[in-house]
Amino acid sequence: MPGITVPLEAQIPRKKSNSPRAWQRMLSGRRLDLLDPSPVDIEIEDIAHGLARVARWNGQTIGDYAFSVAQHSLVVEAACRELSPGLSTEACMIALLHDSPEYVIGDMISPFKAVLGEGYRVFEDRLERAVHIRFGLPPVTDKKLKKLIKRADHISAWLEAVQLAGFSVSEANEIFGEPEVHSDMKLTPLPALEAQAQFVARFKVLLAEM
């Protein structure tokens, strides 16, 4: 993979302290410090596994399965390509990983983010920076690409609201704003393992092109 080289040997256990534990063990065996995340502790398999099991809309969607952040990320990346034909592979990868911090912190709904304030954003930005460095991407996404991802995110959120979360078209337009373009994408929540596999597959395609 591009970016930093990650050693595969087991990590040295940290000394015990009286401070609350601020790291999470991943299924890969990595131990990610949530307060100071290191790129060497980030693996795409952990990201995909986590995002495929984080539900959008706090799980308040129709269907036998939750609509996961992994699926949402695939929709946003596809929408970015529709909005901007010829988008670079690097930009597509950034779009695919735009919600990657949520594999650690979950998908907090917008009203709760507003309650938490800027502290949440700082924490999220640290995780995103570490993810980007891990995969050889610019640590900070440029403003133009951020705007494009935001536009695609809005399209996905609107589609999810109307197709899966019980909102009428008029209600979605009033609360979220009518999307600038209307997509014909049909959303079907997938089992976690399938969503996870599709996310990793798309990542590998983009990685091979970078």
XYZ file of N, CA, C and O in Angstrom:
840
model
N 0.838 -1.196 0.000
C 0.000 0.000 0.000
C 0.872 1.244 0.000
O 1.955 1.240 0.574
N 0.408 2.330 -0.646
C 1.163 3.562 -0.571
C 1.080 4.141 0.824
O 0.263 3.753 1.634
N 1.945 5.100 1.091
C 1.921 5.733 2.405
C 2.991 5.122 3.287
O 4.015 4.654 2.813
N 2.768 5.096 4.559
C 3.782 4.625 5.496
C 3.840 3.113 5.527
O 2.897 2.429 5.167
N 4.988 2.591 5.923
C 5.152 1.152 6.092
C 4.751 0.782 7.510
O 5.206 1.386 8.474
N 3.908 -0.222 7.627
C 3.380 -0.588 8.938
C 4.004 -1.898 9.398
O 3.884 -2.916 8.718
N 4.710 -1.920 10.528
C 5.278 -3.168 11.041
C 4.178 -4.117 11.473
O 3.148 -3.694 11.988
N 4.395 -5.394 11.291
C 3.361 -6.369 11.604
C 3.564 -7.037 12.956
O 2.713 -7.779 13.421
N 4.715 -6.789 13.598
C 4.945 -7.433 14.889
C 3.998 -6.879 15.946
O 3.479 -5.785 15.828
N 3.779 -7.667 16.979
C 2.869 -7.253 18.056
C 3.391 -6.002 18.729
O 4.595 -5.798 18.853
N 2.465 -5.175 19.153
C 2.846 -3.949 19.820
C 3.242 -4.226 21.261
O 2.766 -5.173 21.875
N 4.169 -3.418 21.780
C 4.616 -3.552 23.155
C 3.527 -3.019 24.083
O 3.056 -1.895 23.900
N 3.092 -3.807 25.059
C 2.051 -3.325 25.983
C 2.507 -2.059 26.692
O 3.670 -1.921 27.074
N 1.604 -1.120 26.852
C 1.930 0.112 27.529
C 1.884 -0.070 29.039
O 1.167 -0.935 29.548
N 2.644 0.759 29.733
C 2.656 0.690 31.185
C 1.296 1.091 31.745
O 0.609 1.931 31.190
N 0.943 0.476 32.849
C -0.320 0.800 33.494
C -0.251 2.203 34.093
O 0.789 2.662 34.538
N -1.358 2.883 34.060
C -1.425 4.204 34.684
C -2.808 4.377 35.274
O -3.695 3.553 35.085
N -2.970 5.466 35.996
C -4.268 5.743 36.596
C -5.210 6.445 35.629
O -6.369 6.676 35.955
N -4.695 6.797 34.437
C -5.525 7.485 33.455
C -6.515 6.505 32.838
O -6.206 5.312 32.677
N -7.709 6.987 32.481
C -8.685 6.109 31.825
C -8.121 5.588 30.498
O -7.368 6.283 29.824
N -8.471 4.378 30.137
C -8.010 3.800 28.870
C -8.546 4.620 27.714
O -9.746 4.861 27.612
N -7.649 5.039 26.814
C -8.053 5.866 25.672
C -7.692 5.205 24.352
O -7.539 5.868 23.340
N -7.541 3.896 24.337
C -7.248 3.186 23.098
C -8.265 2.068 22.898
O -8.887 1.596 23.848
N -8.406 1.681 21.651
C -9.296 0.573 21.312
C -8.512 -0.477 20.545
O -7.768 -0.148 19.617
N -8.676 -1.724 20.942
C -8.055 -2.815 20.201
C -8.937 -3.160 19.003
O -10.151 -3.333 19.130
N -8.303 -3.265 17.835
C -9.000 -3.625 16.614
C -8.843 -5.119 16.351
O -7.953 -5.770 16.906
N -9.682 -5.662 15.493
C -9.606 -7.088 15.198
C -8.303 -7.464 14.511
O -7.879 -8.619 14.555
N -7.647 -6.499 13.871
C -6.343 -6.749 13.253
C -5.263 -6.926 14.307
O -4.159 -7.381 14.005
N -5.560 -6.563 15.546
C -4.577 -6.593 16.614
C -3.994 -5.229 16.920
O -3.286 -5.045 17.915
N -4.293 -4.247 16.050
C -3.801 -2.888 16.283
C -4.456 -2.303 17.529
O -5.593 -2.614 17.869
N -3.733 -1.415 18.167
C -4.227 -0.732 19.355
C -4.231 0.764 19.032
O -3.193 1.416 19.025
N -5.415 1.313 18.732
C -5.527 2.694 18.260
C -5.775 3.653 19.415
O -6.769 3.528 20.132
N -4.863 4.585 19.597
C -5.006 5.623 20.616
C -6.014 6.648 20.109
O -5.793 7.321 19.110
N -7.129 6.767 20.786
C -8.200 7.643 20.312
C -7.865 9.122 20.482
O -8.389 9.964 19.762
N -7.000 9.446 21.445
C -6.644 10.839 21.672
C -5.508 11.294 20.768
O -5.400 12.475 20.434
N -4.663 10.356 20.360
C -3.533 10.682 19.495
C -3.356 9.547 18.491
O -2.401 8.780 18.561
N -4.289 9.426 17.530
C -4.262 8.284 16.609
C -3.037 8.302 15.707
O -2.684 9.331 15.130
N -2.387 7.165 15.607
C -1.201 7.033 14.766
C -1.550 6.312 13.469
O -2.259 5.295 13.494
N -1.030 6.770 12.335
C -1.282 6.075 11.070
C -0.842 4.614 11.086
O -1.440 3.785 10.394
N 0.179 4.288 11.880
C 0.669 2.905 11.883
C -0.329 1.941 12.514
O -0.206 0.727 12.353
N -1.321 2.458 13.218
C -2.317 1.617 13.874
C -3.618 1.513 13.081
O -4.630 1.047 13.602
N -3.589 1.945 11.824
C -4.803 1.968 11.004
C -4.685 0.957 9.868
O -3.682 0.919 9.155
N -5.708 0.121 9.714
C -5.767 -0.882 8.650
C -7.117 -0.761 7.941
O -8.147 -0.544 8.590
N -7.117 -0.937 6.631
C -8.363 -0.795 5.872
C -9.369 -1.868 6.286
O -10.586 -1.617 6.288
N -8.879 -3.049 6.662
C -9.807 -4.107 7.081
C -10.580 -3.708 8.343
O -11.771 -4.019 8.471
N -9.901 -3.025 9.264
C -10.578 -2.551 10.476
C -11.609 -1.482 10.136
O -12.716 -1.463 10.680
N -11.227 -0.572 9.241
C -12.145 0.500 8.835
C -13.395 -0.103 8.197
O -14.524 0.239 8.561
N -13.197 -1.004 7.242
C -14.331 -1.605 6.533
C -15.215 -2.404 7.490
O -16.454 -2.321 7.412
N -14.593 -3.170 8.369
C -15.362 -3.963 9.333
C -16.223 -3.057 10.205
O -17.409 -3.323 10.423
N -15.612 -1.990 10.711
C -16.349 -1.082 11.580
C -17.462 -0.343 10.862
O -18.608 -0.304 11.332
N -17.150 0.250 9.703
C -18.151 1.039 8.978
C -19.327 0.193 8.519
O -20.462 0.684 8.449
N -19.080 -1.074 8.214
C -20.164 -1.957 7.762
C -21.114 -2.314 8.894
O -22.211 -2.843 8.654
N -20.713 -1.998 10.121
C -21.538 -2.324 11.284
C -22.013 -1.081 12.026
O -22.604 -1.197 13.105
N -21.764 0.085 11.456
C -22.279 1.340 12.006
C -23.495 1.738 11.186
O -23.416 1.884 9.962
N -24.624 1.907 11.853
C -25.881 2.186 11.157
C -26.086 3.682 10.955
O -25.886 4.472 11.876
N -26.466 4.040 9.752
C -26.910 5.409 9.495
C -28.283 5.610 10.145
O -29.016 4.658 10.396
N -28.618 6.847 10.468
C -29.926 7.202 11.024
C -30.205 6.478 12.339
O -31.350 6.204 12.683
N -29.138 6.157 13.067
C -29.282 5.410 14.326
C -30.086 4.127 14.147
O -30.778 3.660 15.062
N -30.015 3.572 12.945
C -30.715 2.317 12.674
C -32.182 2.469 12.349
O -32.871 1.464 12.121
N -32.679 3.696 12.302
C -34.106 3.921 12.052
C -34.380 3.956 10.548
O -34.776 4.962 9.967
N -34.146 2.805 9.910
C -34.374 2.669 8.468
C -35.116 1.368 8.202
O -35.061 0.428 9.006
N -35.785 1.323 7.064
C -36.558 0.133 6.712
C -35.630 -0.969 6.205
O -34.481 -0.718 5.845
N -36.146 -2.194 6.187
C -35.386 -3.317 5.657
C -34.910 -4.251 6.747
O -34.973 -3.948 7.939
N -34.413 -5.391 6.311
C -33.934 -6.403 7.244
C -32.577 -6.064 7.832
O -32.173 -6.642 8.844
N -31.858 -5.140 7.183
C -30.519 -4.778 7.634
C -30.420 -3.268 7.790
O -31.164 -2.511 7.159
N -29.491 -2.856 8.626
C -29.221 -1.426 8.760
C -28.535 -0.933 7.484
O -27.836 -1.689 6.809
N -28.769 0.344 7.167
C -28.023 0.956 6.062
C -26.732 1.491 6.672
O -26.744 2.440 7.443
N -25.632 0.863 6.343
C -24.377 1.131 7.030
C -23.625 2.329 6.464
O -23.865 2.772 5.332
N -22.697 2.821 7.246
C -21.821 3.909 6.798
C -20.949 3.427 5.645
O -20.591 4.214 4.767
N -20.610 2.135 5.617
C -19.841 1.595 4.494
C -20.619 1.763 3.188
O -20.068 2.218 2.169
N -21.904 1.418 3.206
C -22.734 1.601 2.011
C -22.868 3.069 1.658
O -22.785 3.460 0.481
N -23.121 3.894 2.660
C -23.237 5.336 2.447
C -21.971 5.878 1.782
O -22.045 6.696 0.851
N -20.820 5.417 2.217
C -19.548 5.891 1.662
C -19.426 5.523 0.187
O -18.917 6.316 -0.623
N -19.894 4.333 -0.166
C -19.881 3.918 -1.574
C -20.803 4.794 -2.416
O -20.465 5.163 -3.541
N -21.965 5.136 -1.864
C -22.906 6.001 -2.579
C -22.309 7.394 -2.780
O -22.396 7.969 -3.866
N -21.681 7.926 -1.744
C -21.092 9.268 -1.835
C -19.973 9.295 -2.864
O -19.876 10.227 -3.674
N -19.124 8.270 -2.866
C -18.034 8.238 -3.847
C -18.580 8.160 -5.262
O -18.089 8.828 -6.176
N -19.627 7.362 -5.463
C -20.255 7.263 -6.784
C -20.888 8.594 -7.187
O -20.788 9.025 -8.344
N -21.535 9.262 -6.237
C -22.159 10.557 -6.517
C -21.107 11.610 -6.869
O -21.336 12.466 -7.730
N -19.957 11.555 -6.225
C -18.867 12.483 -6.554
C -18.439 12.318 -8.011
O -18.196 13.303 -8.711
N -18.347 11.064 -8.458
C -17.965 10.813 -9.843
C -19.035 11.296 -10.817
O -18.725 11.753 -11.919
N -20.292 11.201 -10.416
C -21.372 11.701 -11.273
C -21.353 13.222 -11.349
O -21.582 13.811 -12.415
N -21.093 13.864 -10.226
C -21.059 15.324 -10.187
C -19.832 15.898 -10.883
O -19.880 17.013 -11.421
N -18.745 15.143 -10.859
C -17.489 15.647 -11.415
C -16.821 14.575 -12.264
O -15.869 13.918 -11.812
N -17.295 14.373 -13.493
C -16.670 13.371 -14.374
C -15.178 13.666 -14.537
O -14.776 14.813 -14.663
N -14.383 12.637 -14.542
C -12.947 12.837 -14.668
C -12.256 13.092 -13.342
O -11.067 13.445 -13.314
N -12.971 12.908 -12.248
C -12.404 13.118 -10.922
C -11.198 12.193 -10.741
O -11.221 11.038 -11.154
N -10.124 12.697 -10.151
C -8.904 11.910 -9.989
C -9.141 10.721 -9.060
O -10.044 10.735 -8.214
N -8.307 9.704 -9.237
C -8.396 8.523 -8.378
C -8.164 8.893 -6.921
O -8.844 8.390 -6.018
N -7.195 9.775 -6.677
C -6.924 10.206 -5.301
C -8.144 10.865 -4.677
O -8.487 10.594 -3.523
N -8.824 11.709 -5.445
C -10.024 12.376 -4.941
C -11.127 11.365 -4.660
O -11.858 11.485 -3.668
N -11.249 10.343 -5.519
C -12.250 9.299 -5.292
C -11.951 8.535 -4.006
O -12.865 8.197 -3.247
N -10.668 8.280 -3.758
C -10.287 7.577 -2.535
C -10.623 8.414 -1.299
O -11.132 7.891 -0.298
N -10.361 9.710 -1.380
C -10.695 10.597 -0.261
C -12.203 10.598 -0.028
O -12.670 10.585 1.118
N -12.976 10.602 -1.118
C -14.436 10.563 -0.993
C -14.893 9.254 -0.349
O -15.763 9.248 0.532
N -14.305 8.133 -0.766
C -14.671 6.842 -0.194
C -14.391 6.810 1.308
O -15.160 6.234 2.081
N -13.309 7.465 1.726
C -12.890 7.436 3.124
C -13.393 8.640 3.923
O -12.947 8.859 5.048
N -14.324 9.401 3.363
C -14.708 10.676 3.998
C -15.324 10.488 5.388
O -15.246 11.379 6.229
N -15.930 9.341 5.633
C -16.507 9.065 6.958
C -15.706 8.017 7.721
O -16.212 7.426 8.688
N -14.472 7.793 7.318
C -13.674 6.732 7.943
C -13.519 6.880 9.452
O -13.482 5.847 10.160
N -13.443 8.101 10.025
C -13.334 8.181 11.489
C -14.487 7.498 12.224
O -14.341 7.118 13.396
N -15.606 7.303 11.546
C -16.772 6.727 12.202
C -16.596 5.245 12.526
O -17.386 4.679 13.282
N -15.537 4.622 11.995
C -15.295 3.230 12.391
C -14.844 3.161 13.846
O -14.907 2.100 14.476
N -14.430 4.307 14.379
C -14.018 4.393 15.777
C -15.083 5.085 16.629
O -15.424 4.625 17.710
N -15.617 6.194 16.122
C -16.488 7.024 16.948
C -17.972 6.848 16.633
O -18.819 7.429 17.304
N -18.295 6.034 15.621
C -19.687 5.831 15.273
C -20.242 6.984 14.452
O -19.576 7.991 14.215
N -21.468 6.816 13.999
C -22.134 7.834 13.180
C -23.084 8.627 14.070
O -24.205 8.201 14.331
N -22.624 9.761 14.543
C -23.469 10.596 15.384
C -24.365 11.463 14.504
O -23.885 12.103 13.565
N -25.647 11.488 14.802
C -26.571 12.279 14.001
C -26.272 13.767 14.184
O -25.726 14.188 15.207
N -26.603 14.552 13.181
C -26.264 15.986 13.163
C -26.719 16.743 14.409
O -25.964 17.567 14.939
N -27.950 16.492 14.923
C -28.359 17.218 16.136
C -27.422 16.987 17.318
O -27.152 17.905 18.096
N -26.908 15.749 17.444
C -26.008 15.459 18.562
C -24.637 16.091 18.344
O -23.995 16.560 19.280
N -24.177 16.126 17.081
C -22.911 16.798 16.776
C -22.991 18.275 17.175
O -22.023 18.846 17.671
N -24.158 18.876 16.937
C -24.335 20.284 17.290
C -24.215 20.484 18.800
O -23.673 21.487 19.272
N -24.704 19.516 19.561
C -24.616 19.595 21.022
C -23.160 19.489 21.479
O -22.713 20.200 22.378
N -22.400 18.594 20.832
C -21.017 18.362 21.239
C -20.101 19.525 20.867
O -19.087 19.760 21.530
N -20.435 20.243 19.805
C -19.664 21.434 19.428
C -18.348 21.110 18.750
O -18.139 20.023 18.206
N -17.407 22.048 18.810
C -16.151 21.944 18.078
C -15.246 20.839 18.599
O -14.354 20.377 17.882
N -15.400 20.442 19.853
C -14.561 19.375 20.395
C -14.677 18.105 19.574
O -13.682 17.406 19.334
N -15.879 17.790 19.124
C -16.099 16.611 18.294
C -15.345 16.743 16.981
O -14.708 15.794 16.520
N -15.393 17.910 16.377
C -14.735 18.139 15.091
C -13.226 17.965 15.203
O -12.592 17.378 14.317
N -12.626 18.455 16.268
C -11.182 18.318 16.466
C -10.797 16.842 16.527
O -9.829 16.401 15.901
N -11.554 16.071 17.286
C -11.307 14.642 17.436
C -11.452 13.926 16.093
O -10.612 13.098 15.709
N -12.492 14.266 15.359
C -12.753 13.662 14.057
C -11.640 14.001 13.061
O -11.188 13.135 12.301
N -11.188 15.247 13.079
C -10.128 15.679 12.166
C -8.813 14.942 12.423
O -8.076 14.627 11.490
N -8.508 14.675 13.683
C -7.281 13.937 14.011
C -7.322 12.532 13.414
O -6.342 12.042 12.858
N -8.471 11.884 13.554
C -8.615 10.541 13.002
C -8.529 10.552 11.485
O -7.866 9.700 10.880
N -9.179 11.516 10.855
C -9.150 11.602 9.394
C -7.729 11.836 8.899
O -7.292 11.229 7.908
N -7.000 12.698 9.563
C -5.615 12.978 9.178
C -4.765 11.701 9.242
O -3.990 11.415 8.327
N -4.926 10.933 10.313
C -4.162 9.692 10.460
C -4.509 8.698 9.360
O -3.629 8.027 8.808
N -5.801 8.592 9.025
C -6.238 7.695 7.948
C -5.615 8.123 6.626
O -5.088 7.292 5.857
N -5.643 9.400 6.333
C -5.093 9.896 5.075
C -3.602 9.608 4.966
O -3.110 9.156 3.918
N -2.876 9.880 6.028
C -1.431 9.633 6.015
C -1.152 8.150 5.806
O -0.242 7.769 5.058
N -1.934 7.306 6.453
C -1.755 5.855 6.330
C -1.803 5.390 4.880
O -1.045 4.513 4.457
N -2.696 6.000 4.093
C -2.892 5.529 2.728
C -2.304 6.472 1.680
O -2.677 6.431 0.510
N -1.367 7.328 2.091
C -0.646 8.161 1.155
C -1.458 9.286 0.552
O -1.175 9.745 -0.561
N -2.469 9.759 1.278
C -3.324 10.851 0.822
C -2.914 12.145 1.511
O -2.282 12.117 2.564
N -3.272 13.305 0.941
C -2.981 14.574 1.623
C -3.609 14.573 3.014
O -4.775 14.188 3.162
N -2.866 14.969 4.039
C -3.411 14.955 5.407
C -4.694 15.755 5.547
O -5.594 15.366 6.294
N -4.779 16.865 4.829
C -5.959 17.734 4.889
C -6.580 17.818 3.502
O -5.890 18.079 2.513
N -7.880 17.574 3.420
C -8.591 17.640 2.143
C -8.758 19.090 1.714
O -9.162 19.934 2.514
N -8.446 19.373 0.440
C -8.573 20.761 -0.010
C -10.043 21.181 -0.066
O -10.941 20.339 -0.163
N -10.251 22.475 0.024
C -11.604 23.019 0.172
C -12.510 22.689 -1.009
O -13.704 22.411 -0.832
N -11.961 22.697 -2.210
C -12.779 22.409 -3.392
C -13.314 20.984 -3.353
O -14.502 20.744 -3.620
N -12.455 20.032 -2.999
C -12.897 18.637 -2.913
C -13.861 18.451 -1.751
O -14.833 17.695 -1.853
N -13.612 19.142 -0.646
C -14.534 19.051 0.498
C -15.937 19.488 0.087
O -16.932 18.876 0.496
N -16.021 20.552 -0.696
C -17.328 21.033 -1.151
C -18.009 19.997 -2.034
O -19.221 19.789 -1.945
N -17.225 19.356 -2.918
C -17.796 18.324 -3.786
C -18.324 17.159 -2.951
O -19.433 16.669 -3.190
N -17.540 16.709 -1.979
C -17.970 15.601 -1.126
C -19.215 15.989 -0.339
O -20.132 15.172 -0.157
N -19.262 17.233 0.107
C -20.438 17.709 0.843
C -21.682 17.673 -0.043
O -22.773 17.289 0.409
N -21.524 18.055 -1.298
C -22.655 18.009 -2.236
C -23.128 16.572 -2.429
O -24.328 16.286 -2.410
N -22.171 15.656 -2.610
C -22.511 14.246 -2.788
C -23.124 13.659 -1.521
O -24.064 12.859 -1.577
N -22.606 14.084 -0.384
C -23.134 13.632 0.913
C -24.591 14.061 1.063
O -25.434 13.309 1.583
N -24.894 15.270 0.610
C -26.262 15.784 0.684
C -27.201 14.956 -0.190
O -28.319 14.611 0.220
N -26.733 14.595 -1.381
C -27.546 13.773 -2.275
C -27.833 12.416 -1.629
O -28.970 11.938 -1.619
N -26.785 11.810 -1.064
C -26.959 10.507 -0.415
C -27.908 10.608 0.772
O -28.799 9.761 0.939
N -27.725 11.635 1.604
C -28.586 11.799 2.783
C -30.046 11.973 2.374
O -30.948 11.420 3.013
N -30.281 12.725 1.310
C -31.649 12.952 0.844
C -32.266 11.638 0.344
O -33.419 11.310 0.666
N -31.491 10.890 -0.443
C -31.976 9.600 -0.938
C -32.277 8.647 0.217
O -33.296 7.956 0.219
N -31.401 8.617 1.196
C -31.600 7.760 2.362
C -32.846 8.177 3.136
O -33.643 7.329 3.573
N -33.017 9.491 3.300
C -34.168 9.997 4.056
C -35.477 9.564 3.408
O -36.401 9.087 4.082
N -35.554 9.718 2.085
C -36.800 9.441 1.370
C -37.021 7.948 1.148
O -38.138 7.435 1.316
N -35.957 7.219 0.796
C -36.110 5.808 0.460
C -36.085 4.877 1.676
O -36.710 3.818 1.660
N -35.389 5.301 2.739
C -35.168 4.370 3.841
C -35.627 4.858 5.212
O -35.960 4.048 6.076
N -35.605 6.169 5.436
C -35.803 6.686 6.797
C -37.196 7.254 7.048
O -37.422 7.894 8.082
N -38.119 7.045 6.120
C -39.509 7.404 6.373
C -39.888 8.846 6.115
O -40.988 9.275 6.481
N -39.025 9.640 5.487
C -39.347 11.032 5.185
C -40.092 11.122 3.863
O -39.768 10.408 2.905
N -41.081 12.008 3.806
C -41.701 12.311 2.527
C -40.762 13.227 1.749
O -39.843 13.836 2.314
N -40.989 13.346 0.463
C -40.153 14.218 -0.366
C -40.228 15.656 0.135
O -39.201 16.337 0.279
N -41.435 16.129 0.419
C -41.591 17.511 0.869
C -40.920 17.736 2.216
O -40.292 18.780 2.461
N -41.015 16.744 3.114
C -40.383 16.861 4.420
C -38.862 16.868 4.288
O -38.165 17.656 4.943
N -38.333 15.997 3.431
C -36.886 15.944 3.211
C -36.389 17.250 2.612
O -35.331 17.767 2.989
N -37.164 17.813 1.671
C -36.773 19.091 1.063
C -36.751 20.210 2.103
O -35.862 21.068 2.107
N -37.724 20.180 2.995
C -37.823 21.228 4.011
C -36.690 21.131 5.038
O -36.100 22.143 5.422
N -36.383 19.929 5.463
C -35.400 19.744 6.534
C -33.967 19.738 6.004
O -33.077 20.389 6.569
N -33.740 19.015 4.914
C -32.376 18.856 4.407
C -32.069 19.764 3.214
O -30.907 19.983 2.890
N -33.121 20.278 2.593
C -32.922 21.062 1.379
C -32.953 20.145 0.172
O -32.393 19.040 0.192
N -33.606 20.591 -0.880
C -33.702 19.774 -2.093
C -32.315 19.637 -2.713
O -31.581 20.610 -2.851
N -31.905 18.427 -3.076
C -30.582 18.246 -3.683
C -30.499 18.958 -5.025
O -31.508 19.104 -5.719
N -29.289 19.401 -5.372
C -29.106 20.170 -6.605
C -29.386 19.339 -7.843
O -29.787 19.862 -8.880
N -29.133 18.034 -7.758
C -29.466 17.120 -8.850
C -30.170 15.916 -8.239
O -29.933 15.556 -7.085
N -31.031 15.303 -9.014
C -31.754 14.133 -8.530
C -31.138 12.874 -9.133
O -30.962 12.777 -10.349
N -30.773 11.951 -8.273
C -30.143 10.705 -8.699
C -31.181 9.597 -8.802
O -32.154 9.571 -8.055
N -30.950 8.693 -9.735
C -31.834 7.544 -9.911
C -31.383 6.340 -9.079
O -31.956 5.259 -9.200
N -30.372 6.523 -8.249
C -29.872 5.415 -7.439
C -30.964 4.874 -6.520
O -31.660 5.637 -5.873
N -31.059 3.557 -6.469
C -31.979 2.887 -5.555
C -31.160 2.236 -4.441
O -30.212 1.480 -4.715
N -31.507 2.543 -3.216
C -30.731 2.081 -2.082
C -31.376 0.856 -1.438
O -32.558 0.874 -1.110
N -30.588 -0.182 -1.261
C -31.050 -1.400 -0.613
C -30.047 -1.776 0.474
O -28.890 -2.090 0.164
N -30.432 -1.721 1.740
C -29.505 -2.083 2.814
C -28.989 -3.503 2.656
O -29.748 -4.424 2.350
N -27.683 -3.662 2.848
C -27.026 -4.950 2.671
C -26.597 -5.547 4.012
O -26.372 -4.812 4.977
N -26.441 -6.860 4.063
C -25.847 -7.473 5.262
C -24.446 -6.900 5.488
O -23.764 -6.506 4.531
N -24.019 -6.877 6.728
C -22.734 -6.256 7.066
C -21.573 -6.848 6.278
O -20.721 -6.111 5.765
N -21.524 -8.163 6.152
C -20.404 -8.792 5.458
C -20.356 -8.391 3.992
O -19.272 -8.206 3.421
N -21.521 -8.233 3.359
C -21.559 -7.835 1.952
C -21.152 -6.377 1.788
O -20.397 -6.029 0.885
N -21.648 -5.515 2.669
C -21.265 -4.103 2.618
C -19.760 -3.952 2.853
O -19.076 -3.165 2.188
N -19.246 -4.709 3.786
C -17.815 -4.695 4.094
C -16.998 -5.122 2.878
O -16.002 -4.474 2.516
N -17.420 -6.194 2.225
C -16.701 -6.707 1.059
C -16.718 -5.707 -0.093
O -15.700 -5.512 -0.776
N -17.861 -5.065 -0.316
C -17.951 -4.083 -1.397
C -17.068 -2.866 -1.116
O -16.437 -2.320 -2.030
N -17.008 -2.457 0.129
C -16.168 -1.314 0.502
C -14.694 -1.645 0.264
O -13.961 -0.851 -0.345
N -14.259 -2.811 0.709
C -12.861 -3.210 0.517
C -12.545 -3.371 -0.964
O -11.467 -2.972 -1.430
N -13.481 -3.931 -1.725
C -13.259 -4.131 -3.154
C -13.062 -2.795 -3.868
O -12.161 -2.657 -4.711
N -13.892 -1.821 -3.525
C -13.754 -0.505 -4.163
C -12.443 0.162 -3.749
O -11.759 0.776 -4.576
N -12.080 0.008 -2.494
C -10.807 0.547 -2.003
C -9.643 -0.044 -2.806
O -8.739 0.680 -3.229
N -9.670 -1.340 -3.013
C -8.566 -2.005 -3.716
C -8.494 -1.572 -5.174
O -7.390 -1.443 -5.731
N -9.638 -1.363 -5.797
C -9.640 -0.868 -7.184
C -8.971 0.514 -7.253
O -8.114 0.757 -8.111
N -9.369 1.397 -6.349
C -8.790 2.740 -6.342
C -7.314 2.686 -5.981
O -6.496 3.417 -6.561
N -6.948 1.839 -5.035
C -5.557 1.725 -4.610
C -4.672 1.286 -5.780
O -3.565 1.813 -5.964
N -5.171 0.345 -6.573
C -4.396 -0.148 -7.713
C -4.188 0.933 -8.775
O -3.212 0.893 -9.531
N -5.120 1.905 -8.830
C -5.031 2.973 -9.817
C -4.195 4.167 -9.351
O -3.831 5.022 -10.147
N -3.926 4.222 -8.055
C -3.185 5.358 -7.509
C -1.684 5.250 -7.798
O -1.134 4.170 -7.879
